[in-house]
JSON list of C-alpha atoms in Angstrom, two decimals:
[
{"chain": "X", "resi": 1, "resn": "UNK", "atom": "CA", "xyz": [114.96, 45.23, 58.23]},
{"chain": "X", "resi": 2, "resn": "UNK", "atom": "CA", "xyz": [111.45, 43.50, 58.45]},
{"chain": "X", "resi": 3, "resn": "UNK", "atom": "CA", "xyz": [109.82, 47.14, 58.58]},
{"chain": "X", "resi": 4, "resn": "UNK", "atom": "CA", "xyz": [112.02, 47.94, 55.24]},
{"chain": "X", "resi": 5, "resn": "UNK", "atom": "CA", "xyz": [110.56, 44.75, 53.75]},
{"chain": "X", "resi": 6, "resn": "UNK", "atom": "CA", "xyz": [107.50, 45.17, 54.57]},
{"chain": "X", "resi": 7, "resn": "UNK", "atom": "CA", "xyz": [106.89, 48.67, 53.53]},
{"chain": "X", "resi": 8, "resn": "UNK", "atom": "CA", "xyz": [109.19, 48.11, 49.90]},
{"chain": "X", "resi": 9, "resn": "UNK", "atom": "CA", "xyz": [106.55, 44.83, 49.26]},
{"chain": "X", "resi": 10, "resn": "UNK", "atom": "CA", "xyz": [103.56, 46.80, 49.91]},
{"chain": "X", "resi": 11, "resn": "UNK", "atom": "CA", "xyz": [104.35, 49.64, 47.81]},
{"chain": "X", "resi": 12, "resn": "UNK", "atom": "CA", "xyz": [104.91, 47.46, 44.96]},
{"chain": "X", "resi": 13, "resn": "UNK", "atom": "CA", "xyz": [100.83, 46.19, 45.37]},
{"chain": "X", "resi": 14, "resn": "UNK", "atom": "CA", "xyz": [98.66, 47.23, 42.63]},
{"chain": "X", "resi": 15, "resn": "UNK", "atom": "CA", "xyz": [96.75, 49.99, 43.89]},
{"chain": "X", "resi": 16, "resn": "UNK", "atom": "CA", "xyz": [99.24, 51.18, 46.75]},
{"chain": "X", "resi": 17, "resn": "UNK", "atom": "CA", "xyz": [99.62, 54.86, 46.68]},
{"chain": "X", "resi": 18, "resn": "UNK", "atom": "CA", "xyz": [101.75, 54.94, 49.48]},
{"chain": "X", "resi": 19, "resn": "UNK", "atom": "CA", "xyz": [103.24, 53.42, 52.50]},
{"chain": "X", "resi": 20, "resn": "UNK", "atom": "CA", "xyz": [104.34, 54.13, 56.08]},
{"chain": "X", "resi": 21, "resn": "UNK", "atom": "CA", "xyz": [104.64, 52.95, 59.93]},
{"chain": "X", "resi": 22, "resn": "UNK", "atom": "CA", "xyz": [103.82, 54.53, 62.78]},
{"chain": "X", "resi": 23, "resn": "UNK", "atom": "CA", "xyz": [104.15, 53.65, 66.44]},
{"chain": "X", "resi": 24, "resn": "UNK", "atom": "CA", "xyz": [100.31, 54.71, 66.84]},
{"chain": "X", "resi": 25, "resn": "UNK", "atom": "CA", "xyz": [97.82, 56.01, 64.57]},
{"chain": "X", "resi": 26, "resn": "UNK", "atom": "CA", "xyz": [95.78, 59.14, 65.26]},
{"chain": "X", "resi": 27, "resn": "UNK", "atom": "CA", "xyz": [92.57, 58.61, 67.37]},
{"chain": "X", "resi": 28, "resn": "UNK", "atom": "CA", "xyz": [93.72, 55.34, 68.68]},
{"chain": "X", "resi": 29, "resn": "UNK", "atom": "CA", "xyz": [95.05, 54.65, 72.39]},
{"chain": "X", "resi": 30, "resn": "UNK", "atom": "CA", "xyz": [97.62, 52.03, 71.25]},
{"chain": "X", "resi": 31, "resn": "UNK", "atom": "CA", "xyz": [100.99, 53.68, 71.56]},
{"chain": "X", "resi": 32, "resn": "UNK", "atom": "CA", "xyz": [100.20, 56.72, 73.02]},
{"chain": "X", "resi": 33, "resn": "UNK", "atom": "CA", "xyz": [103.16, 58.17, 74.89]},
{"chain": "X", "resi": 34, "resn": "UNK", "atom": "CA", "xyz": [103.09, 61.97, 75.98]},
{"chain": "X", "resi": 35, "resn": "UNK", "atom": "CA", "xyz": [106.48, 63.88, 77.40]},
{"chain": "X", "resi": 36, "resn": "UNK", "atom": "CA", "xyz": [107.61, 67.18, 77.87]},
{"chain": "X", "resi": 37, "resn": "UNK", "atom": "CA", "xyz": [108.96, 69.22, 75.73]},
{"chain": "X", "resi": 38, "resn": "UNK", "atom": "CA", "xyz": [112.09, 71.35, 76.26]},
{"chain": "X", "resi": 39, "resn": "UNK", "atom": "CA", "xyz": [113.22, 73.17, 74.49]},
{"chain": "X", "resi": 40, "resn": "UNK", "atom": "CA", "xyz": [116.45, 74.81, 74.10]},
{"chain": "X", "resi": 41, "resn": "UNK", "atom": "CA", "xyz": [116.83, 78.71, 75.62]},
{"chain": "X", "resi": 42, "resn": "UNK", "atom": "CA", "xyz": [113.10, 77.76, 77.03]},
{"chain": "X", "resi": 43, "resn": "UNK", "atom": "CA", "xyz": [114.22, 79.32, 80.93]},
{"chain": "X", "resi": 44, "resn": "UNK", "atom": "CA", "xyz": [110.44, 78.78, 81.63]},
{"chain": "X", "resi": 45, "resn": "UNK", "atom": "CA", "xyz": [111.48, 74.77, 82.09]},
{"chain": "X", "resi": 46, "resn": "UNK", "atom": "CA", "xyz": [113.60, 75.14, 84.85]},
{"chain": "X", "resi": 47, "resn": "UNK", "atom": "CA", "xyz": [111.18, 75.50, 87.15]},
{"chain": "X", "resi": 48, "resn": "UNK", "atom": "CA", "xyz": [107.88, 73.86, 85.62]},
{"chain": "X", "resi": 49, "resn": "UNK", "atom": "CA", "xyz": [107.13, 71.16, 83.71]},
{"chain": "X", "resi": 50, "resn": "UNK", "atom": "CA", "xyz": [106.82, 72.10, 79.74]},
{"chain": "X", "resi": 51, "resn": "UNK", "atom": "CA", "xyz": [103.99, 71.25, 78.13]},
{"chain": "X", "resi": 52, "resn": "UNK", "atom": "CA", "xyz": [103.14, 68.00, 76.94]},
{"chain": "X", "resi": 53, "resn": "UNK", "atom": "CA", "xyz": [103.91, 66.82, 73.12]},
{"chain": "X", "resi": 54, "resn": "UNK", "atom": "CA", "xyz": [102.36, 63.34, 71.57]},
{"chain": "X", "resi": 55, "resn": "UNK", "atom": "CA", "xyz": [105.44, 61.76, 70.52]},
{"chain": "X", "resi": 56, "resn": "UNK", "atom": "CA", "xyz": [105.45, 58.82, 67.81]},
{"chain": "X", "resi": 57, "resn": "UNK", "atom": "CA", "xyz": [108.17, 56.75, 65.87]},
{"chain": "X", "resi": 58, "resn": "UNK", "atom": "CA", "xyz": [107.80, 56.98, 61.86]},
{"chain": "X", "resi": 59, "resn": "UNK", "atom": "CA", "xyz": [109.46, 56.24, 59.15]},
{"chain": "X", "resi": 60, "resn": "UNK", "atom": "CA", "xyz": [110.07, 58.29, 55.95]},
{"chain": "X", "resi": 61, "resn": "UNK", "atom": "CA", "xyz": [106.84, 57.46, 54.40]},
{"chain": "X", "resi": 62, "resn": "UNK", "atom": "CA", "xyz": [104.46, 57.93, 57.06]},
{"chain": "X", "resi": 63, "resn": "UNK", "atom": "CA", "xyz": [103.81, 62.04, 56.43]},
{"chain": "X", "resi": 64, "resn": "UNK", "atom": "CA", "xyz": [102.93, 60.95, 52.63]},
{"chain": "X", "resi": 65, "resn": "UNK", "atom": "CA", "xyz": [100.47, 57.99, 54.01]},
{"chain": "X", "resi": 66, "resn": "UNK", "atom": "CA", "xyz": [98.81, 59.89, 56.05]},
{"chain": "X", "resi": 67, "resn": "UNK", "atom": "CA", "xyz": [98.21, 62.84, 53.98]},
{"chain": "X", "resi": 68, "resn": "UNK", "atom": "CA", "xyz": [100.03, 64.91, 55.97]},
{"chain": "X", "resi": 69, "resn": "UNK", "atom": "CA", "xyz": [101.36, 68.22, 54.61]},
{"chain": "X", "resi": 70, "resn": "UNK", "atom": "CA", "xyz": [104.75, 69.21, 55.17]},
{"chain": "X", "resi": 71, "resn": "UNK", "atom": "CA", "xyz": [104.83, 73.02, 56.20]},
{"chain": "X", "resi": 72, "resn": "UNK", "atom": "CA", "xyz": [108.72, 73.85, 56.14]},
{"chain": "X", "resi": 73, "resn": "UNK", "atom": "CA", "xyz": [111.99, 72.29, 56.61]},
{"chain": "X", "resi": 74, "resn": "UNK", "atom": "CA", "xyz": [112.52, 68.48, 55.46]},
{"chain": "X", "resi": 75, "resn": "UNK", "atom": "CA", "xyz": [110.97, 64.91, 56.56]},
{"chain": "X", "resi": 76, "resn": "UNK", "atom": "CA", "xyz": [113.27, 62.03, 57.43]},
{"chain": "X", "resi": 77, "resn": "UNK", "atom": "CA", "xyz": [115.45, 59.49, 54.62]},
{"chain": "X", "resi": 78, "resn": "UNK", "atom": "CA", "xyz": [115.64, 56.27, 54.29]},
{"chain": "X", "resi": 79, "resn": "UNK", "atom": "CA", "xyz": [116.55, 53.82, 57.52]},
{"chain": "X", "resi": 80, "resn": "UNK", "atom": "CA", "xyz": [120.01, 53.61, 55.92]},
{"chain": "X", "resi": 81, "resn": "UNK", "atom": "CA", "xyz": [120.64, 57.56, 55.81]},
{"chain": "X", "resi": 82, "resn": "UNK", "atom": "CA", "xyz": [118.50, 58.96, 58.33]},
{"chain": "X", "resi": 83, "resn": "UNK", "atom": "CA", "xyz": [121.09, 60.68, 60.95]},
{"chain": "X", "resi": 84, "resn": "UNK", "atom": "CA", "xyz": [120.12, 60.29, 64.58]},
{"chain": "X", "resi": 85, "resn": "UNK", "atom": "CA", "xyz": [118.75, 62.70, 66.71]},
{"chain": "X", "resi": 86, "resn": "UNK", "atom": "CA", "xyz": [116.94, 64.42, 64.26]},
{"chain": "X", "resi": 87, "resn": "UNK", "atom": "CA", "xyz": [113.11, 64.69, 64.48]},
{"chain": "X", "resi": 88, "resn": "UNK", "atom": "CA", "xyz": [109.99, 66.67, 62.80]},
{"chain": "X", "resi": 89, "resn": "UNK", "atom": "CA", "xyz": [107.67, 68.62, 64.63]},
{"chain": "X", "resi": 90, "resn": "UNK", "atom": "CA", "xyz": [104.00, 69.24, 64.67]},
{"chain": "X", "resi": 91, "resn": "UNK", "atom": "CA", "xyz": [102.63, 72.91, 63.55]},
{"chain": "X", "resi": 92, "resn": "UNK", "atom": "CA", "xyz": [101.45, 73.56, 66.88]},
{"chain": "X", "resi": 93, "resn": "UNK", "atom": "CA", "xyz": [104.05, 72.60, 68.70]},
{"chain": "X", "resi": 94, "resn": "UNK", "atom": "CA", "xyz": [106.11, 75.05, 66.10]},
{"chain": "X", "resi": 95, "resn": "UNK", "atom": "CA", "xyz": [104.39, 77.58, 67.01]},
{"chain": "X", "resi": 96, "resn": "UNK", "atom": "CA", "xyz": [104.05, 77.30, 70.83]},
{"chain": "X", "resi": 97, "resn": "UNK", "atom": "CA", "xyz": [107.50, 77.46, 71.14]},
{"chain": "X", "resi": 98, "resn": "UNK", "atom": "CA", "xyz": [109.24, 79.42, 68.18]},
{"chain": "X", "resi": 99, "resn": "UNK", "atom": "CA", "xyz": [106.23, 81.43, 66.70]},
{"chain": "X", "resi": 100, "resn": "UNK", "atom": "CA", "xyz": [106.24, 80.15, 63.09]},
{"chain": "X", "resi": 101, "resn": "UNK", "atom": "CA", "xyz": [107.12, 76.71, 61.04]},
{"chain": "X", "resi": 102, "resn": "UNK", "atom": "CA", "xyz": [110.05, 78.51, 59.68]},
{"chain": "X", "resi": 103, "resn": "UNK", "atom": "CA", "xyz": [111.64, 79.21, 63.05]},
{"chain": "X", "resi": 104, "resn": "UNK", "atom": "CA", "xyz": [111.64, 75.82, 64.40]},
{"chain": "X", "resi": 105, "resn": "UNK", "atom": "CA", "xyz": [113.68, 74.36, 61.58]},
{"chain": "X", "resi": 106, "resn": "UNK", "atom": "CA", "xyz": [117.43, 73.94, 63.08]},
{"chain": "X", "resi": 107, "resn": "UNK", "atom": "CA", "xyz": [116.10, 74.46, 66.65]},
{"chain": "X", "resi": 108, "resn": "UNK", "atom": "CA", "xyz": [117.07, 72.20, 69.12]},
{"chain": "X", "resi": 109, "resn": "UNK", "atom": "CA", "xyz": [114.84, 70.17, 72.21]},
{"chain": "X", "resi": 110, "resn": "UNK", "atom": "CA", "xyz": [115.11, 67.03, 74.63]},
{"chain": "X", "resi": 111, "resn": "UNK", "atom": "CA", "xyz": [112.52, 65.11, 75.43]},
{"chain": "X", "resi": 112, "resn": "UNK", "atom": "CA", "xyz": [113.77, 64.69, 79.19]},
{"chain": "X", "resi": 113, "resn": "UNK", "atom": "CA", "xyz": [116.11, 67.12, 80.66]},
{"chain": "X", "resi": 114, "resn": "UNK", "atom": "CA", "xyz": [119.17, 65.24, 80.78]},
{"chain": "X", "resi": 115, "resn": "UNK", "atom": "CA", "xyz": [118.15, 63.21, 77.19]},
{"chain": "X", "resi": 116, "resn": "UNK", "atom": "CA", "xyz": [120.30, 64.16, 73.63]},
{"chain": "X", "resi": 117, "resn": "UNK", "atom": "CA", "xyz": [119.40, 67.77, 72.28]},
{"chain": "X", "resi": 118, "resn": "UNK", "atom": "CA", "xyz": [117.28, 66.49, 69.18]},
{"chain": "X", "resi": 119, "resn": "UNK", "atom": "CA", "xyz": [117.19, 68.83, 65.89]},
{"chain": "X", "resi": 120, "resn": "UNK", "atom": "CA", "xyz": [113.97, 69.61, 64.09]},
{"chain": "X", "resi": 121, "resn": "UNK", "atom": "CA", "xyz": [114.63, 69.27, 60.89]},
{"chain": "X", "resi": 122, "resn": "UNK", "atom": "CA", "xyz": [111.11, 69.25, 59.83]},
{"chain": "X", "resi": 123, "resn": "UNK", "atom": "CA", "xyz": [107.35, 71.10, 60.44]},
{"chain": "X", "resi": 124, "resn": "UNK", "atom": "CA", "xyz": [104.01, 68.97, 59.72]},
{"chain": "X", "resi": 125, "resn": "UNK", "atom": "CA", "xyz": [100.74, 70.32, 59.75]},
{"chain": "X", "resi": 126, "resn": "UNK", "atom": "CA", "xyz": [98.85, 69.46, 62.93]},
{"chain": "X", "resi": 127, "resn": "UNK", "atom": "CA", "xyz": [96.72, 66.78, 63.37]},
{"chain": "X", "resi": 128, "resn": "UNK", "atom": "CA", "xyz": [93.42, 65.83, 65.65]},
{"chain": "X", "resi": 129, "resn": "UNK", "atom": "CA", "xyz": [95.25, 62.86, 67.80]},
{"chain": "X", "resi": 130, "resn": "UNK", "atom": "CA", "xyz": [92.96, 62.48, 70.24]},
{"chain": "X", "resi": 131, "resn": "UNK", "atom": "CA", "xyz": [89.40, 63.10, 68.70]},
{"chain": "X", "resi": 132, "resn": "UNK", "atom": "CA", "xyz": [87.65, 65.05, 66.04]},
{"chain": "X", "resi": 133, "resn": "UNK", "atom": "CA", "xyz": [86.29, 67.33, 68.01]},
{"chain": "X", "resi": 134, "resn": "UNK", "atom": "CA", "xyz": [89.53, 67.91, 70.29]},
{"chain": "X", "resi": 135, "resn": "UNK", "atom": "CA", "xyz": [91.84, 71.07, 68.95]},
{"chain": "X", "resi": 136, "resn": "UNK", "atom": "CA", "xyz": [94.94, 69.44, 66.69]},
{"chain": "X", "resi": 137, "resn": "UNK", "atom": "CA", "xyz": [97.55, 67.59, 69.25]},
{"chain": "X", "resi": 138, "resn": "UNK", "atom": "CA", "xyz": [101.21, 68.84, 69.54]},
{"chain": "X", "resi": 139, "resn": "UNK", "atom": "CA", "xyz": [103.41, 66.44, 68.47]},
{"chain": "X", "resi": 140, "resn": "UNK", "atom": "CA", "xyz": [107.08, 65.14, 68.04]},
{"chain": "X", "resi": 141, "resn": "UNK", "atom": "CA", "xyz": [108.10, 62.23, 65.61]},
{"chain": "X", "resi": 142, "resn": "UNK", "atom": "CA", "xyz": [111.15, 60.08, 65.37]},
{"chain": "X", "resi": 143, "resn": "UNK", "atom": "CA", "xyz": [112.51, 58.54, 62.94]},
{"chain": "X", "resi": 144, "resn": "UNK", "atom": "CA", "xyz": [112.19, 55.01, 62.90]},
{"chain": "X", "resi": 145, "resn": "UNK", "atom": "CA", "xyz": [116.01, 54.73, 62.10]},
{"chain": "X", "resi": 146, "resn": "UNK", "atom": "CA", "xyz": [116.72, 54.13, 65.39]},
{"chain": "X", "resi": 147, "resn": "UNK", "atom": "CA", "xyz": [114.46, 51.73, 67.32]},
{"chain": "X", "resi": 148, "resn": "UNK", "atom": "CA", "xyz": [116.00, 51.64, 70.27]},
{"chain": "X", "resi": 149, "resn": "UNK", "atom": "CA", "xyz": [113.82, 52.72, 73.35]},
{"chain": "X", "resi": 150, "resn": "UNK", "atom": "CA", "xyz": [115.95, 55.27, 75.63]},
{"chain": "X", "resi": 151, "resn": "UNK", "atom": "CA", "xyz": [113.36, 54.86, 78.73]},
{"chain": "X", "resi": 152, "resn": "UNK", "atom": "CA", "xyz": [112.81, 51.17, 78.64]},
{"chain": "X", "resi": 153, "resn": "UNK", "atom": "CA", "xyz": [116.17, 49.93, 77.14]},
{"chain": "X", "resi": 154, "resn": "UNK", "atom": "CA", "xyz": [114.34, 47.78, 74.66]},
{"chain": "X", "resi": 155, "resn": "UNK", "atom": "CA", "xyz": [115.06, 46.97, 70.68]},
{"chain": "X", "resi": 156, "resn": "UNK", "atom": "CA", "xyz": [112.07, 47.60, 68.50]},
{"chain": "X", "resi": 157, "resn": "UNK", "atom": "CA", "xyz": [108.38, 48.60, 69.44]},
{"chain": "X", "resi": 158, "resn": "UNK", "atom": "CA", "xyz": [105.25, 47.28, 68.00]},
{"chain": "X", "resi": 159, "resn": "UNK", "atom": "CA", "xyz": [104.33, 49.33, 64.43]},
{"chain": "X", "resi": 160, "resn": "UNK", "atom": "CA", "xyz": [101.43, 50.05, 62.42]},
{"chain": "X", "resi": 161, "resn": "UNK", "atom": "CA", "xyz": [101.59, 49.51, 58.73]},
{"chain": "X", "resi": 162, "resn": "UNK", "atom": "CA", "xyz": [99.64, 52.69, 57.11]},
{"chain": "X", "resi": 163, "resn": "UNK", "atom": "CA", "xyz": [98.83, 52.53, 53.38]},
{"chain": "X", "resi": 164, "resn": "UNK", "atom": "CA", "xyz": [97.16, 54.60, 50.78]},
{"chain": "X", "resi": 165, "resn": "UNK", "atom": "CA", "xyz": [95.32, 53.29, 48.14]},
{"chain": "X", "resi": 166, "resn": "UNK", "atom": "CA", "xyz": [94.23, 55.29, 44.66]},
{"chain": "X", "resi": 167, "resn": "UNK", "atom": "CA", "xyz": [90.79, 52.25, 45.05]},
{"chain": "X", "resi": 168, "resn": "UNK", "atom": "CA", "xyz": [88.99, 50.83, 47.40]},
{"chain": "X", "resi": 169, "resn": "UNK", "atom": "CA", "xyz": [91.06, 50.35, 50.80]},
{"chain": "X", "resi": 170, "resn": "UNK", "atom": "CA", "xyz": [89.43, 46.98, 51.80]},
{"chain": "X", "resi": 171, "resn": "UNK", "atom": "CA", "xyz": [90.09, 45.43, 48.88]},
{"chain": "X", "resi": 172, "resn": "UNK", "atom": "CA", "xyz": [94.21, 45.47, 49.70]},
{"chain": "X", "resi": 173, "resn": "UNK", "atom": "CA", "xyz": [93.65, 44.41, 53.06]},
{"chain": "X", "resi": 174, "resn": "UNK", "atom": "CA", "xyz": [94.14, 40.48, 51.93]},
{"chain": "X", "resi": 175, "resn": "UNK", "atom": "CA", "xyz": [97.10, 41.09, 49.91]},
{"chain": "X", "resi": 176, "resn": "UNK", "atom": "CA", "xyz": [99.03, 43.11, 52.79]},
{"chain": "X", "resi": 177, "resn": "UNK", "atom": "CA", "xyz": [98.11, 40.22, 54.80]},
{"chain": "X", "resi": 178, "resn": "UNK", "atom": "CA", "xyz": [99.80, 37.91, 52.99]},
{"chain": "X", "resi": 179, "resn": "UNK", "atom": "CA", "xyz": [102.66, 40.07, 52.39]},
{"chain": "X", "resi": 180, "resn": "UNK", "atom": "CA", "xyz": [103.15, 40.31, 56.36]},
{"chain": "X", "resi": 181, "resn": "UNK", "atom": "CA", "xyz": [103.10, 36.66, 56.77]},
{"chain": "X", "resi": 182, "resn": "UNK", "atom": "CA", "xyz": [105.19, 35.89, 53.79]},
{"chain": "X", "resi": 183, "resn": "UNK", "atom": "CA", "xyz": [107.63, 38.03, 55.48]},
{"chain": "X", "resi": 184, "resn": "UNK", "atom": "CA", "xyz": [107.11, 37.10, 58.87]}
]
Protein backbone atom coordinates (compact mmCIF):
# COMPACT_ATOMS: atom_id res chain seq x y z
CA UNK A 1 0.00 0.00 0.00
CA UNK A 2 2.76 2.67 0.81
CA UNK A 3 4.58 1.62 -2.58
CA UNK A 4 0.96 2.21 -4.37
CA UNK A 5 0.91 5.63 -2.68
CA UNK A 6 3.90 6.55 -3.31
CA UNK A 7 4.20 5.79 -6.92
CA UNK A 8 0.18 7.21 -7.68
CA UNK A 9 1.56 10.77 -5.76
CA UNK A 10 4.58 10.97 -7.78
CA UNK A 11 3.06 10.48 -11.03
CA UNK A 12 0.70 13.17 -10.41
CA UNK A 13 4.08 15.79 -10.02
CA UNK A 14 4.37 18.25 -12.68
CA UNK A 15 6.97 17.06 -14.84
CA UNK A 16 6.75 13.19 -13.96
CA UNK A 17 6.83 11.16 -17.04
CA UNK A 18 6.75 8.09 -15.31
CA UNK A 19 7.11 6.06 -12.25
CA UNK A 20 8.38 2.71 -10.92
CA UNK A 21 10.22 0.60 -8.01
CA UNK A 22 12.72 -1.64 -8.17
CA UNK A 23 14.47 -3.79 -5.61
CA UNK A 24 17.92 -2.49 -7.15
CA UNK A 25 18.77 -0.29 -9.89
CA UNK A 26 21.18 -1.23 -12.67
CA UNK A 27 24.94 -0.59 -11.91
CA UNK A 28 24.37 -0.42 -8.25
CA UNK A 29 25.37 -3.25 -5.60
CA UNK A 30 22.33 -2.56 -3.36
CA UNK A 31 19.99 -5.47 -3.89
CA UNK A 32 21.82 -7.55 -5.96
CA UNK A 33 20.68 -11.16 -5.65
CA UNK A 34 21.82 -13.78 -8.39
CA UNK A 35 20.13 -17.55 -8.60
CA UNK A 36 19.88 -20.17 -10.94
CA UNK A 37 17.79 -20.53 -13.41
CA UNK A 38 15.82 -23.69 -14.28
CA UNK A 39 14.10 -24.07 -16.43
CA UNK A 40 11.46 -26.42 -17.31
CA UNK A 41 12.49 -29.62 -19.82
CA UNK A 42 16.20 -28.03 -19.16
CA UNK A 43 17.74 -32.02 -18.39
CA UNK A 44 21.13 -30.13 -18.42
CA UNK A 45 20.08 -28.96 -14.55
CA UNK A 46 20.02 -32.13 -13.09
CA UNK A 47 23.34 -32.51 -12.83
CA UNK A 48 24.93 -28.85 -12.88
CA UNK A 49 24.11 -25.81 -11.65
CA UNK A 50 22.18 -23.49 -14.41
CA UNK A 51 23.43 -20.43 -15.07
CA UNK A 52 23.04 -17.51 -13.05
CA UNK A 53 20.07 -14.81 -13.70
CA UNK A 54 20.02 -11.15 -11.81
CA UNK A 55 16.74 -11.34 -10.30
CA UNK A 56 14.82 -8.06 -9.08
CA UNK A 57 11.25 -7.20 -7.65
CA UNK A 58 9.27 -4.46 -9.83
CA UNK A 59 6.27 -3.21 -10.14
CA UNK A 60 4.16 -2.47 -13.27
CA UNK A 61 5.78 0.76 -14.01
CA UNK A 62 9.29 0.06 -13.66
CA UNK A 63 9.93 -1.26 -17.60
CA UNK A 64 8.32 2.29 -18.68
CA UNK A 65 10.75 4.24 -16.03
CA UNK A 66 13.50 2.83 -17.04
CA UNK A 67 13.14 3.02 -20.67
CA UNK A 68 13.06 -0.35 -21.09
CA UNK A 69 11.59 -1.87 -24.27
CA UNK A 70 9.29 -4.60 -24.11
CA UNK A 71 10.27 -7.27 -26.84
CA UNK A 72 7.19 -9.80 -26.73
CA UNK A 73 4.64 -11.10 -24.47
CA UNK A 74 3.10 -8.69 -21.65
CA UNK A 75 4.57 -6.74 -18.42
CA UNK A 76 2.88 -7.11 -15.06
CA UNK A 77 -0.80 -5.15 -13.76
CA UNK A 78 -1.52 -3.40 -11.13
CA UNK A 79 -0.68 -4.78 -7.31
CA UNK A 80 -4.43 -5.52 -7.13
CA UNK A 81 -4.53 -7.81 -10.42
CA UNK A 82 -1.18 -9.01 -10.88
CA UNK A 83 -1.56 -13.05 -10.53
CA UNK A 84 1.28 -14.72 -8.68
CA UNK A 85 3.90 -16.61 -10.02
CA UNK A 86 4.15 -14.87 -13.04
CA UNK A 87 7.40 -13.05 -14.00
CA UNK A 88 9.18 -11.23 -17.16
CA UNK A 89 12.34 -12.17 -18.46
CA UNK A 90 15.39 -10.50 -19.76
CA UNK A 91 16.28 -10.88 -23.72
CA UNK A 92 19.24 -12.76 -22.95
CA UNK A 93 18.08 -14.90 -20.70
CA UNK A 94 15.20 -15.57 -23.58
CA UNK A 95 17.41 -16.52 -25.67
CA UNK A 96 19.86 -18.72 -23.69
CA UNK A 97 17.28 -20.90 -22.92
CA UNK A 98 14.39 -20.89 -25.63
CA UNK A 99 16.20 -19.29 -28.70
CA UNK A 100 13.96 -16.25 -29.33
CA UNK A 101 11.66 -13.62 -27.18
CA UNK A 102 8.72 -15.24 -28.73
CA UNK A 103 9.46 -18.70 -27.37
CA UNK A 104 9.84 -17.88 -23.84
CA UNK A 105 6.40 -16.38 -23.50
CA UNK A 106 4.19 -19.21 -21.61
CA UNK A 107 7.39 -21.12 -20.64
CA UNK A 108 7.76 -22.12 -17.33
CA UNK A 109 11.11 -21.91 -14.61
CA UNK A 110 11.93 -22.06 -10.73
CA UNK A 111 14.26 -20.19 -9.27
CA UNK A 112 15.37 -23.15 -6.85
CA UNK A 113 14.62 -26.65 -7.72
CA UNK A 114 12.00 -27.45 -5.39
CA UNK A 115 10.51 -23.47 -5.59
CA UNK A 116 6.82 -22.78 -7.62
CA UNK A 117 7.19 -23.24 -11.54
CA UNK A 118 6.97 -19.37 -12.39
CA UNK A 119 5.41 -18.33 -15.97
CA UNK A 120 7.06 -15.78 -18.19
CA UNK A 121 4.63 -13.84 -19.28
CA UNK A 122 6.86 -11.20 -20.54
CA UNK A 123 10.47 -10.49 -22.64
CA UNK A 124 12.49 -7.08 -21.89
CA UNK A 125 15.30 -6.00 -23.74
CA UNK A 126 18.57 -6.63 -21.90
CA UNK A 127 20.23 -4.39 -19.87
CA UNK A 128 24.10 -3.60 -18.69
CA UNK A 129 23.52 -4.51 -14.74
CA UNK A 130 26.74 -4.68 -13.75
CA UNK A 131 28.79 -2.03 -15.79
CA UNK A 132 28.89 -0.29 -19.10
CA UNK A 133 31.40 -2.01 -20.40
CA UNK A 134 30.17 -5.60 -19.10
CA UNK A 135 27.90 -7.59 -21.93
CA UNK A 136 23.90 -6.97 -20.94
CA UNK A 137 23.06 -9.15 -17.59
CA UNK A 138 20.42 -11.99 -17.71
CA UNK A 139 17.74 -11.26 -15.70
CA UNK A 140 14.38 -12.32 -14.00
CA UNK A 141 11.81 -9.79 -12.46
CA UNK A 142 8.95 -10.21 -10.07
CA UNK A 143 6.27 -8.56 -9.63
CA UNK A 144 6.09 -6.55 -6.71
CA UNK A 145 2.51 -7.98 -6.02
CA UNK A 146 3.77 -10.24 -3.79
CA UNK A 147 6.43 -9.05 -1.31
CA UNK A 148 6.88 -11.81 0.50
CA UNK A 149 10.55 -13.21 0.57
CA UNK A 150 10.45 -17.19 -0.05
CA UNK A 151 14.29 -17.61 1.21
CA UNK A 152 14.24 -15.36 4.20
CA UNK A 153 10.52 -15.58 5.27
CA UNK A 154 10.30 -11.83 5.52
CA UNK A 155 7.33 -9.18 4.47
CA UNK A 156 8.56 -6.42 2.25
CA UNK A 157 12.19 -5.53 1.04
CA UNK A 158 13.73 -2.19 0.80
CA UNK A 159 12.65 -0.36 -2.85
CA UNK A 160 13.91 2.19 -5.04
CA UNK A 161 11.58 4.83 -6.31
CA UNK A 162 12.59 5.35 -10.22
CA UNK A 163 11.08 8.34 -12.03
CA UNK A 164 11.16 9.92 -15.41
CA UNK A 165 10.96 13.35 -15.94
CA UNK A 166 10.07 15.23 -19.54
CA UNK A 167 12.71 18.41 -17.51
CA UNK A 168 15.36 18.57 -15.57
CA UNK A 169 15.60 15.42 -13.09
CA UNK A 170 17.09 17.38 -10.10
CA UNK A 171 14.69 19.74 -10.03
CA UNK A 172 11.85 16.92 -8.78
CA UNK A 173 14.11 15.54 -6.40
CA UNK A 174 12.61 18.02 -3.49
CA UNK A 175 9.12 17.42 -4.32
CA UNK A 176 9.46 13.43 -4.25
CA UNK A 177 11.03 14.08 -1.03
CA UNK A 178 8.35 15.53 0.44
CA UNK A 179 5.95 13.26 -1.07
CA UNK A 180 7.88 10.24 0.73
CA UNK A 181 7.72 11.85 4.03
CA UNK A 182 4.22 13.07 3.72
CA UNK A 183 3.48 9.52 3.23
CA UNK A 184 5.76 8.03 5.52
Amino acid sequence: RFYAQLTERVAALPGVRAVGISSRIPLLENGRNQNPFYAEGDASSADKIPPLQMFTTVDAGYFGAMAIPLVAGRTFAGPEAQPQFEAVISQRTAETFWKTPDDAVGKRFRPLPSAPWYTVIGVVASVRDTGLASPATPAVYFPQAFPTDTQMSEVGRTMALVVRTSGDAAAIIPAVQRTLRDID
